[in-house]
Amino acid sequence: MLPLLLLVFAAHFDAVFSQCQNLSSLEFAYAPNLSSGVTGQVIFNNLVHPRGMKFDDASNLLVVEAGFGVVALTLKNTSHCQGWERSVVVQNSGYNHGIEIGNGMLYVSARGTVDAYKYDSRSISVGSSNPTTIVNELGGWNGTDYNNTHTLVYQPPSDTDPAFLIVSIGPASEGNLYAGQASSGVSQIRRFALNAPIPTFGHNWMDGEVIAVGVRNGVGLTIDSGNNLWIAENSVDLSLWNDTHIPVSLASPINNNPADELNVVDLDNITGGFYGYPSCATVWDPTGFGNFTTGEQFAFTYTLLNDTSCQSPDINTPPMLTFQAHASPLDIKFYNGVTGNNVSFVGLNLSWVGNGFVSFHGSSSTPSIGDPALVKIPWNTSTHAPVANVTSQTGYTYLIQAGNLTACPGPCIRPVGLQFDMEGRLFVSSDATGEVCVSRFSWKSFG
Ligand SMILES: *[C@@H]1O[C@H](CO)[C@@H](O)[C@H](O)[C@H]1NC(C)=O
Ligand SMILES: *[C@@H]1O[C@H](CO)[C@@H](O)[C@H](O)[C@H]1NC(C)=O
Ligand SMILES: *[C@@H]1O[C@H](CO)[C@@H](O)[C@H](O)[C@H]1NC(C)=O
Ligand SMILES: *[C@@H]1O[C@H](CO)[C@@H](O)[C@H](O)[C@H]1NC(C)=O
Ligand SMILES: *[C@@H]1O[C@H](CO)[C@@H](O)[C@H](O)[C@H]1NC(C)=O
Ligand SMILES: *[C@@H]1O[C@H](CO)[C@@H](O)[C@H](O)[C@H]1NC(C)=O
Ligand SMILES: *[C@@H]1O[C@H](CO)[C@@H](O)[C@H](O)[C@H]1NC(C)=O
Ligand SMILES: *[C@@H]1O[C@H](CO)[C@@H](O)[C@H](O)[C@H]1NC(C)=O
Ligand SMILES: *[C@@H]1O[C@H](CO)[C@@H](O)[C@H](O)[C@H]1NC(C)=O
Ligand SMILES: *[C@@H]1O[C@H](CO)[C@@H](O)[C@H](O)[C@H]1NC(C)=O
Ligand SMILES: *[C@@H]1O[C@H](CO)[C@@H](O)[C@H](O)[C@H]1NC(C)=O
Ligand SMILES: CC(=O)N[C@H]1CO[C@H](CO)[C@@H](O)[C@@H]1O
């Protein structure tokens, strides 16, 4: 009886599960380069592979530590802690990327499921109840060729629609020739109504409403003020395809094609459109690519579609913007400036309000093309689109970049999750270095 009592007692003792890191003691593991007007500071390190992040309504930053669970980082200013404190919210080694909060629920993704917990931001806890499974059998009935990680977006209810949970899925392999069809269950984005009774073991993945197909790996997802879903897509690795159409000179692991993509879906007019994979990709560097230009579509599996079909928007939806090959964009967020009541402004330059911010995880090959970075996309908030044309290679600028690119993907910052706080600061997780850092506009002291 005694050990059990001790366990129960310990569970209510914050000190057992909380850990403070004073800000003054923290430095980047590998100093990144910061563009002028931007500062960067590590707020916590030694995390286990930090991926997706989400602020709750009490300004706790929830972080998925892949292979560990969900933790909360809370800013303290006490005699014992002048920095952020980490506390464990859910310990579950299956959780590895996606996280969302909506209507009092915390949603977290594992390889094959999405779970939901009732979440209380004041106690920073999910209580003792078991999670509800919202989605199961991600990847459907079509074998095991699906990626480990899934991004989650909570779509709030409207006058006419209930709330939805939007979920993405990529393939694990390069060569899934079925992935352009909704029935393949991979390389697509689906959504699940949260009002309807949730089946006992969750919705089957294949029962979700199809939002987009042929999105190879749509990891970065966010909804803009016009109810458009923006998708930062990780494109194919051409070196693993061998179609004769691809110039031989490009077929090396460090090639600079195809572009990674920024795509969009109008959530007020969901058609389940096709976005190219595994047939069409987009040119980044036209050097050695015949008369193609940046942003133009080409077929890389002639067995499925040809260039003409790939270039027809009725067949293949073109991207809105292109990113450097192998940039590996993992998150996108829009900057809304100061969003809290009665909070000070300590955030990014207010002239950037409305712009898009994207994390680049960078190439996983060495030497790398595709830099680990945080970039800013100038945005036209009236047309709800990037300022630059899809044909542009300068549609975004670097704010933070790994300092020594020849060392990447080894000793380098590798940005993953992005979150703005109410004061306009941008928080960035880096899984490879176990860090969360914060970016501000040349601000002198920490607030
Ligand atoms: C943080 O700094 C305070 C004041 O210097 C000190 O008492 C405390 O031990 C430090 N905490 C940690 C976790 O280093
Ligand atoms: C995968 O899906 C395609 C159709 O989308 C089907 O033809 C094929 O048989 C499926 N493969 C498996 C292993 O179930
Ligand atoms: C997930 O997909 C990426 C490509 O987007 C690939 O590089 C990676 O190997 C995949 N991982 C798993 C575990 O399937
Ligand atoms: C919905 O999308 C389809 C296909 O892109 C398009 O033809 C149609 O005009 C759109 N409808 C509205 C109301 O925007
Ligand atoms: C490239 O040029 C050839 C010959 O002029 C033409 O047939 C082809 O359509 C062009 N391709 C593109 C993508 O413009
Ligand atoms: C491309 O494919 C379409 C549809 O199959 C076909 O009508 C067209 O002739 C093809 N174009 C070329 C240049 O092969
Ligand atoms: C704003 O915050 C300050 C300091 O926390 C507090 O003293 C003040 O009452 C607050 N004002 C309003 C309008 O909430
Ligand atoms: C992008 O620029 C090209 C060339 O200037 C132009 O033909 C095309 O219409 C532009 N696309 C958009 C979406 O503005
Ligand atoms: C980062 O800054 C250092 C020092 O100025 C410079 O040598 C290096 O080339 C920069 N790295 C990048 C990726 O710009
Ligand atoms: C950059 O990384 C490479 C490869 O690890 C290393 O050889 C080189 O010394 C590093 N450069 C600097 C300035 O640290
Ligand atoms: C922390 O608290 C001390 C004492 O109340 C105060 O002087 C200091 O400004 C606070 N620091 C921050 C960053 O809020
Ligand atoms: C991915 C791909 O296109 N693989 C092809 C490579 O070439 C061989 C031989 O032509 C084909 O059998 C593969 O399908």
XYZ file of C-alpha atoms and ligand atoms in Angstrom:
615
model
C 0.000 0.000 0.000
C 2.751 2.435 0.875
C 4.457 2.554 -2.547
C 1.122 3.261 -4.219
C 0.426 6.106 -1.811
C 3.832 7.545 -2.501
C 3.216 7.429 -6.231
C -0.100 9.195 -5.917
C 1.467 11.755 -3.626
C 4.363 12.294 -6.033
C 2.018 12.840 -8.941
C 0.708 15.966 -7.251
C 4.147 17.276 -6.470
C 5.133 19.665 -9.214
C 8.803 19.487 -8.372
C 8.955 15.855 -9.396
C 7.853 16.564 -12.942
C 8.946 20.176 -13.434
C 12.307 21.338 -14.506
C 13.464 24.970 -14.840
C 16.123 26.345 -17.134
C 17.234 29.895 -16.383
C 17.385 31.883 -19.603
C 20.787 33.346 -18.841
C 22.303 29.853 -18.867
C 21.153 28.965 -22.394
C 23.022 29.221 -25.670
C 22.459 27.774 -29.129
C 24.131 24.410 -29.594
C 25.222 25.606 -33.067
C 24.831 29.341 -33.521
C 22.600 30.161 -36.486
C 22.958 33.326 -38.570
C 20.275 35.914 -37.920
C 19.234 38.530 -40.451
C 19.466 42.128 -39.325
C 16.605 43.262 -37.112
C 16.059 39.746 -35.737
C 17.290 38.332 -32.450
C 17.280 34.705 -31.428
C 17.476 33.162 -27.987
C 17.220 29.582 -26.784
C 14.446 29.237 -24.182
C 14.872 25.509 -23.492
C 17.246 22.738 -24.529
C 17.863 19.045 -23.913
C 14.350 18.262 -25.094
C 13.727 14.904 -26.802
C 13.319 15.662 -30.510
C 10.887 18.641 -30.199
C 8.498 18.764 -33.185
C 4.988 20.317 -33.306
C 4.145 23.119 -30.862
C 0.978 24.910 -29.723
C 0.310 27.712 -27.246
C -2.666 27.138 -24.966
C -4.901 30.031 -23.870
C -2.817 30.540 -20.708
C 0.426 31.072 -22.696
C 1.894 27.663 -21.916
C 3.824 26.409 -24.937
C 2.918 22.754 -25.510
C 5.620 20.813 -27.342
C 5.569 17.284 -28.767
C 8.810 15.577 -27.811
C 8.807 12.810 -30.428
C 9.154 9.437 -28.739
C 8.394 10.866 -25.303
C 5.042 12.685 -25.269
C 3.694 16.196 -24.759
C 5.337 18.704 -22.415
C 4.459 22.294 -21.499
C 6.959 25.151 -21.272
C 5.830 27.921 -18.921
C 7.566 31.257 -18.377
C 8.460 31.849 -14.709
C 10.016 34.716 -12.829
C 10.579 33.486 -9.287
C 13.593 33.264 -7.048
C 14.181 29.708 -8.279
C 13.404 30.150 -11.921
C 14.073 33.083 -14.216
C 13.207 31.294 -17.378
C 10.950 28.548 -18.658
C 9.789 25.539 -16.732
C 9.065 22.187 -18.383
C 6.272 19.981 -17.098
C 4.979 16.731 -18.531
C 1.413 16.808 -19.898
C 1.163 13.336 -21.455
C 3.815 10.648 -21.533
C 3.356 8.413 -24.584
C 6.289 7.334 -26.729
C 4.016 6.990 -29.791
C 3.405 10.720 -30.102
C 5.790 12.177 -32.615
C 4.674 15.366 -34.382
C 1.134 16.733 -34.710
C -0.508 18.786 -31.959
C -3.585 21.009 -31.817
C -5.901 22.526 -29.239
C -9.539 23.267 -29.962
C -12.635 23.676 -27.849
C -10.952 22.464 -24.668
C -9.425 19.386 -26.285
C -5.779 18.553 -26.912
C -5.193 16.559 -30.117
C -1.949 14.600 -30.634
C -0.833 12.305 -33.444
C 1.021 9.005 -33.427
C 1.943 6.907 -36.479
C -1.416 5.187 -36.830
C -3.807 7.263 -34.708
C -4.876 10.715 -33.620
C -5.888 10.952 -29.945
C -7.830 13.617 -28.051
C -7.640 14.561 -24.358
C -9.739 16.966 -22.340
C -7.201 19.672 -21.525
C -7.156 22.271 -18.747
C -4.724 25.117 -19.361
C -4.892 26.349 -15.762
C -3.610 23.100 -14.292
C -1.635 22.361 -17.518
C -3.026 18.859 -17.409
C -5.200 16.299 -19.144
C -6.434 14.860 -15.856
C -6.530 11.131 -15.411
C -8.979 10.064 -18.098
C -7.906 7.966 -21.060
C -7.700 9.619 -24.455
C -10.419 9.305 -27.079
C -9.191 8.023 -30.440
C -10.418 10.432 -33.121
C -8.816 8.802 -36.180
C -7.446 5.292 -36.536
C -5.747 3.225 -39.212
C -3.988 6.160 -40.815
C -2.777 4.858 -44.143
C -5.984 2.907 -44.626
C -6.072 -0.559 -46.037
C -3.356 0.039 -48.599
C -0.417 -1.578 -46.858
C 2.253 0.049 -44.763
C 3.612 2.686 -47.115
C 2.729 5.700 -45.024
C 4.782 8.188 -43.076
C 5.187 8.219 -39.313
C 4.177 11.800 -38.764
C 0.920 13.666 -39.316
C 0.174 17.342 -39.001
C -3.063 18.411 -37.314
C -5.087 21.587 -37.805
C -8.228 22.443 -35.861
C -10.725 24.142 -38.191
C -13.118 26.113 -35.975
C -16.877 25.770 -36.512
C -18.641 28.289 -38.775
C -22.320 29.318 -39.053
C -22.936 26.387 -41.365
C -20.273 23.810 -40.489
C -19.081 21.987 -37.391
C -15.458 22.039 -36.258
C -13.100 19.733 -38.147
C -9.741 18.176 -37.467
C -7.558 18.340 -40.586
C -4.926 15.584 -40.856
C -2.143 15.026 -43.422
C -0.301 11.876 -44.438
C 2.745 11.250 -46.614
C 4.199 8.038 -48.043
C 7.201 6.390 -46.459
C 8.672 5.373 -49.802
C 9.519 7.391 -52.893
C 7.862 5.150 -55.414
C 4.203 4.755 -54.489
C 2.517 4.745 -57.900
C -0.990 4.680 -56.360
C -0.481 7.829 -54.301
C -2.351 10.070 -56.770
C -5.631 8.302 -55.993
C -7.708 9.017 -52.917
C -8.186 5.266 -52.450
C -4.459 4.821 -51.858
C -4.861 6.443 -48.431
C -1.498 8.260 -48.679
C -0.154 11.612 -49.934
C -3.391 13.291 -49.068
C -5.131 15.548 -46.582
C -8.464 14.648 -45.003
C -10.706 16.198 -42.393
C -12.958 14.721 -39.726
C -16.049 16.420 -38.256
C -15.711 16.773 -34.513
C -19.415 17.181 -33.725
C -20.726 13.850 -34.955
C -20.546 10.933 -32.545
C -16.985 9.601 -32.775
C -17.016 5.811 -33.314
C -15.692 3.828 -30.340
C -12.303 3.183 -31.920
C -12.244 6.481 -33.816
C -13.006 7.342 -37.418
C -11.298 5.112 -39.923
C -8.811 7.206 -41.910
C -10.510 6.233 -45.173
C -13.833 7.674 -43.933
C -12.425 11.206 -43.669
C -13.454 13.856 -46.194
C -10.714 14.182 -48.838
C -9.416 17.758 -49.050
C -6.470 17.199 -51.404
C -4.734 14.242 -53.067
C -1.294 13.876 -54.656
C 0.260 16.089 -51.976
C 3.427 14.084 -51.503
C 4.079 15.057 -47.898
C 2.096 18.091 -46.787
C 3.718 18.664 -43.419
C 3.260 22.422 -42.975
C -0.427 23.342 -42.670
C -2.255 26.495 -41.591
C -5.534 28.288 -42.306
C -5.490 31.980 -43.322
C -8.109 34.645 -42.549
C -9.876 33.863 -45.853
C -10.475 30.203 -44.893
C -7.793 28.900 -47.211
C -5.646 25.956 -46.099
C -1.973 26.571 -46.961
C 0.125 23.447 -47.470
C 3.927 23.465 -47.359
C 4.748 20.317 -49.318
C 7.895 18.220 -49.270
C 8.407 17.128 -52.868
C 10.053 14.035 -54.346
C 13.706 13.117 -54.336
C 14.332 12.910 -58.073
C 17.502 10.927 -57.622
C 15.348 7.962 -56.642
C 13.342 8.044 -59.882
C 14.788 6.928 -63.166
C 12.512 8.205 -65.888
C 14.478 8.950 -69.030
C 12.817 12.366 -69.218
C 14.842 13.614 -66.253
C 18.188 14.970 -67.444
C 20.915 12.617 -66.294
C 22.871 15.567 -64.936
C 20.142 16.155 -62.359
C 19.925 12.599 -61.173
C 22.322 12.950 -58.277
C 21.398 13.116 -54.603
C 22.368 16.767 -54.370
C 20.328 17.989 -57.333
C 18.470 21.257 -57.050
C 15.126 19.975 -58.361
C 12.240 19.672 -58.008
C 11.039 22.613 -55.953
C 9.317 22.081 -52.653
C 5.905 23.728 -52.900
C 3.439 26.019 -51.237
C -0.079 24.904 -52.206
C -3.528 26.140 -51.280
C -7.025 24.684 -50.830
C -10.137 26.859 -50.542
C -11.922 25.328 -47.551
C -15.165 26.961 -48.726
C -14.947 25.005 -51.968
C -13.350 21.630 -51.303
C -12.972 19.615 -54.504
C -10.406 17.029 -53.397
C -8.114 18.351 -56.133
C -4.953 16.635 -57.396
C -1.586 18.250 -56.575
C 0.834 16.223 -58.685
C 2.391 13.290 -56.807
C 3.410 10.730 -58.074
C 3.265 12.132 -61.605
C 4.178 15.798 -61.716
C 6.677 18.018 -59.948
C 7.799 21.642 -60.222
C 11.050 23.039 -61.568
C 13.234 25.010 -59.131
C 16.538 25.355 -60.971
C 15.976 25.366 -64.756
C 19.707 24.898 -65.427
C 20.035 21.803 -67.573
C 16.276 21.432 -67.674
C 15.680 22.183 -71.368
C 13.427 25.183 -71.882
C 11.575 24.809 -68.605
C 11.389 27.717 -66.191
C 11.178 27.924 -62.396
C 7.669 27.127 -61.210
C 6.760 25.127 -64.312
C 5.341 21.622 -64.010
C 7.023 18.558 -65.497
C 6.197 14.858 -65.526
C 8.646 12.593 -63.765
C 6.747 9.362 -64.293
C 5.697 9.250 -67.905
C 3.834 6.047 -67.234
C 1.179 8.159 -65.468
C 1.029 11.667 -66.975
C 3.071 13.660 -69.496
C 4.310 17.263 -69.356
C 1.232 18.610 -71.156
C -1.134 17.002 -68.660
C 1.003 18.094 -65.723
C 0.809 21.672 -67.015
C -2.978 21.617 -67.303
C -4.477 23.198 -64.151
C -7.684 21.183 -64.698
C -5.658 17.994 -64.173
C -2.863 19.119 -61.841
C -3.254 22.061 -59.456
C -0.100 24.205 -59.700
C 1.593 25.569 -56.559
C 1.300 29.197 -55.429
C 5.003 29.513 -54.606
C 8.092 27.368 -54.922
C 10.866 26.725 -52.387
C 14.415 25.570 -53.021
C 14.710 21.813 -53.597
C 15.136 19.839 -50.363
C 14.275 22.854 -48.183
C 11.843 20.437 -46.470
C 9.276 22.961 -45.191
C 7.716 21.559 -42.004
C 5.520 24.383 -40.718
C 3.856 27.605 -41.863
C 2.276 30.327 -39.735
C 1.001 33.850 -40.401
C 2.064 36.789 -38.226
C -0.823 38.649 -36.585
C 1.221 41.062 -34.450
C -0.001 41.566 -30.889
C -3.063 39.395 -30.309
C -3.486 39.386 -26.503
C -5.280 41.951 -24.385
C -3.040 44.136 -22.245
C 0.223 42.529 -23.336
C 3.357 44.396 -24.286
C 4.816 44.261 -27.761
C 8.070 42.343 -27.756
C 7.645 40.543 -31.052
C 8.738 40.664 -34.668
C 8.736 43.824 -36.754
C 5.122 45.017 -37.000
C 5.608 45.870 -40.669
C 5.703 42.084 -41.205
C 2.132 41.560 -39.959
C 0.246 39.395 -42.448
C 3.396 37.757 -43.812
C 3.891 33.988 -43.849
C 6.709 32.300 -41.951
C 7.989 28.845 -42.893
C 10.428 26.498 -41.148
C 12.901 24.672 -43.396
C 14.200 21.437 -41.872
C 16.767 21.277 -44.670
C 18.110 18.370 -46.668
C 18.844 15.108 -44.933
C 21.753 14.419 -47.313
C 25.320 15.662 -47.116
C 26.528 17.948 -48.584
C 23.180 19.626 -48.367
C 21.242 21.659 -50.866
C 18.228 22.966 -49.026
C 19.233 24.930 -45.979
C 17.845 24.561 -42.470
C 16.237 27.962 -41.949
C 13.334 30.138 -40.956
C 12.043 32.194 -43.881
C 9.539 34.998 -44.329
C 7.145 35.165 -47.278
C 5.907 38.682 -48.113
C 2.131 38.295 -48.368
C -0.680 40.145 -50.094
C -3.388 40.066 -47.449
C -6.120 41.335 -49.768
C -5.662 38.638 -52.409
C -4.661 36.056 -49.761
C -1.546 35.038 -51.687
C 2.223 35.429 -51.657
C 3.428 38.685 -53.236
C 5.794 36.740 -55.505
C 4.831 34.736 -58.545
C 5.259 30.942 -58.635
C 7.981 31.546 -61.239
C 10.097 33.464 -58.700
C 13.126 32.129 -56.831
C 13.011 35.135 -54.516
C 9.527 34.788 -53.067
C 10.905 34.532 -49.524
C 13.809 35.807 -47.440
C 15.932 34.139 -44.772
C 15.541 35.326 -41.166
C 17.416 32.529 -39.441
C 19.762 30.163 -41.225
C 22.094 27.419 -40.032
C 25.489 29.135 -39.772
C 27.727 26.468 -41.281
C 25.824 24.828 -44.113
C 28.613 22.396 -44.981
C 28.123 20.822 -41.559
C 24.390 20.232 -42.098
C 22.430 18.077 -41.524
C 24.871 17.205 -38.714
C 25.714 19.905 -36.166
C 23.055 22.411 -37.258
C 19.828 23.936 -36.076
C 16.944 22.167 -37.903
C 13.680 24.126 -37.504
C 10.388 22.217 -37.241
C 7.419 23.715 -35.344
C 6.411 27.393 -35.320
C 4.188 29.302 -32.893
C 3.560 33.010 -32.391
C 2.677 34.154 -28.898
C 0.240 36.944 -28.011
C 3.079 39.448 -27.921
C 4.228 38.734 -31.466
C 7.263 36.604 -30.674
C 7.932 33.613 -32.910
C 8.908 30.346 -31.217
C 10.756 27.699 -33.239
C 11.559 24.092 -32.326
C 14.664 22.318 -33.626
C 14.386 18.546 -33.309
C 17.992 17.725 -34.142
C 19.385 20.000 -31.410
C 16.615 19.458 -28.844
C 16.011 23.202 -28.620
C 13.141 25.645 -28.629
C 14.173 29.204 -29.417
C 12.383 32.516 -29.727
C 12.790 35.166 -32.404
C 12.105 38.800 -31.855
C 12.702 42.134 -33.496
C 15.921 43.575 -32.020
C 14.491 43.619 -28.524
C 16.946 44.323 -25.730
C 15.694 42.550 -22.622
C 13.600 39.470 -22.261
C 9.923 40.022 -21.436
C 18.127 29.969 -11.545
O 18.714 31.125 -10.993
C 18.384 31.297 -9.611
C 18.911 32.663 -9.167
O 20.242 32.810 -9.583
C 18.949 30.151 -8.825
O 18.580 30.275 -7.472
C 18.379 28.838 -9.366
O 18.991 27.750 -8.736
C 18.607 28.722 -10.865
N 17.862 27.575 -11.324
C 18.371 26.693 -12.158
C 17.473 25.571 -12.550
O 19.506 26.780 -12.578
C -3.597 0.254 -53.253
O -4.620 1.032 -53.865
C -4.820 0.806 -55.247
C -5.930 1.695 -55.734
O -5.922 2.906 -55.157
C -5.178 -0.644 -55.483
O -5.295 -0.854 -56.880
C -4.082 -1.520 -54.923
O -4.441 -2.859 -55.069
C -3.883 -1.215 -53.458
N -2.741 -1.976 -52.928
C -2.865 -2.756 -51.862
C -1.599 -3.438 -51.445
O -3.877 -2.916 -51.275
C 8.623 10.317 -44.214
O 8.643 11.036 -45.421
C 9.861 11.672 -45.708
C 9.724 12.432 -46.984
O 8.821 13.447 -46.847
C 10.941 10.644 -45.832
O 12.176 11.293 -46.068
C 11.023 9.857 -44.552
O 11.946 8.829 -44.713
C 9.687 9.261 -44.192
N 9.800 8.640 -42.891
C 9.150 7.551 -42.556
C 9.452 7.003 -41.220
O 8.347 7.008 -43.270
C -14.808 25.740 -56.800
O -13.670 25.110 -57.399
C -13.876 24.706 -58.738
C -12.677 23.900 -59.186
O -11.506 24.626 -58.963
C -14.133 25.923 -59.599
O -14.394 25.525 -60.923
C -15.341 26.692 -59.059
O -15.483 27.881 -59.754
C -15.138 27.002 -57.579
N -16.373 27.550 -57.049
C -16.350 28.616 -56.293
C -17.684 29.045 -55.778
O -15.349 29.247 -56.011
C 10.335 23.407 -75.217
O 10.595 23.649 -76.553
C 10.053 22.682 -77.440
C 10.510 22.986 -78.828
O 10.330 24.330 -79.110
C 8.538 22.698 -77.350
O 7.981 21.689 -78.138
C 8.154 22.434 -75.906
O 6.751 22.581 -75.744
C 8.834 23.422 -74.968
N 8.548 23.031 -73.631
C 8.152 23.901 -72.730
C 7.917 23.350 -71.381
O 7.974 25.074 -72.936
C -0.191 13.821 -73.084
O -1.214 13.008 -72.558
C -2.494 13.364 -73.063
C -3.524 12.557 -72.292
O -3.170 11.206 -72.327
C -2.529 13.124 -74.563
O -3.811 13.500 -75.078
C -1.453 13.974 -75.216
O -1.385 13.692 -76.583
C -0.107 13.693 -74.589
N 0.840 14.670 -75.098
C 2.031 14.345 -75.533
C 2.905 15.467 -76.025
O 2.402 13.192 -75.542
C -2.768 45.452 -17.499
O -1.727 44.742 -16.813
C -1.202 45.466 -15.707
C 0.019 44.715 -15.184
O -0.189 43.325 -15.228
C -2.307 45.619 -14.647
O -1.805 46.343 -13.555
C -3.465 46.382 -15.282
O -4.545 46.449 -14.379
C -3.937 45.697 -16.548
N -4.915 46.522 -17.238
C -6.049 46.048 -17.726
C -6.925 47.012 -18.419
O -6.331 44.854 -17.649
C 3.636 34.812 -63.238
O 4.487 35.461 -64.162
C 4.326 34.970 -65.494
C 5.391 35.604 -66.337
O 5.531 36.954 -66.051
C 2.910 35.306 -65.961
O 2.724 34.800 -67.254
C 1.916 34.624 -65.008
O 0.618 34.983 -65.355
C 2.185 35.029 -63.587
N 1.353 34.211 -62.726
C 0.652 34.716 -61.735
C -0.114 33.740 -60.924
O 0.629 35.902 -61.483
C 26.995 32.876 -41.318
O 27.840 33.936 -40.887
C 29.227 33.617 -40.968
C 29.993 34.758 -40.340
O 29.593 35.964 -40.893
C 29.602 33.393 -42.417
O 30.941 33.013 -42.507
C 28.727 32.262 -42.980
O 28.979 32.099 -44.345
C 27.258 32.573 -42.773
N 26.473 31.433 -43.186
C 25.461 31.534 -44.049
C 24.720 30.271 -44.322
O 25.149 32.570 -44.594
C 31.845 23.788 -41.039
O 31.578 22.411 -41.049
C 32.573 21.679 -41.732
C 32.087 20.237 -41.835
O 31.760 19.741 -40.583
C 33.885 21.803 -40.978
O 34.885 21.098 -41.669
C 34.253 23.280 -40.895
O 35.407 23.435 -40.090
C 33.133 24.088 -40.296
N 33.420 25.514 -40.418
C 33.404 26.311 -39.378
C 33.692 27.755 -39.669
O 33.149 25.931 -38.263
C 11.088 39.502 -12.630
O 10.670 39.939 -11.360
C 11.487 40.993 -10.839
C 11.079 41.241 -9.407
O 9.703 41.312 -9.315
C 11.326 42.205 -11.730
O 12.141 43.251 -11.260
C 11.752 41.838 -13.136
O 11.519 42.915 -14.015
C 10.984 40.626 -13.626
N 11.542 40.219 -14.876
C 10.804 40.002 -15.949
C 11.543 39.571 -17.161
O 9.613 40.130 -15.954
C 10.538 4.544 -59.952
C 10.700 4.077 -61.358
O 10.269 4.750 -62.266
N 11.328 2.933 -61.505
C 11.573 2.334 -62.797
C 13.052 2.335 -63.109
O 13.331 1.648 -64.319
C 12.928 0.298 -64.322
C 13.393 -0.311 -65.614
O 12.996 0.477 -66.694
C 11.417 0.229 -64.142
O 11.015 -1.114 -64.082
C 11.035 0.914 -62.834
O 9.632 0.966 -62.703
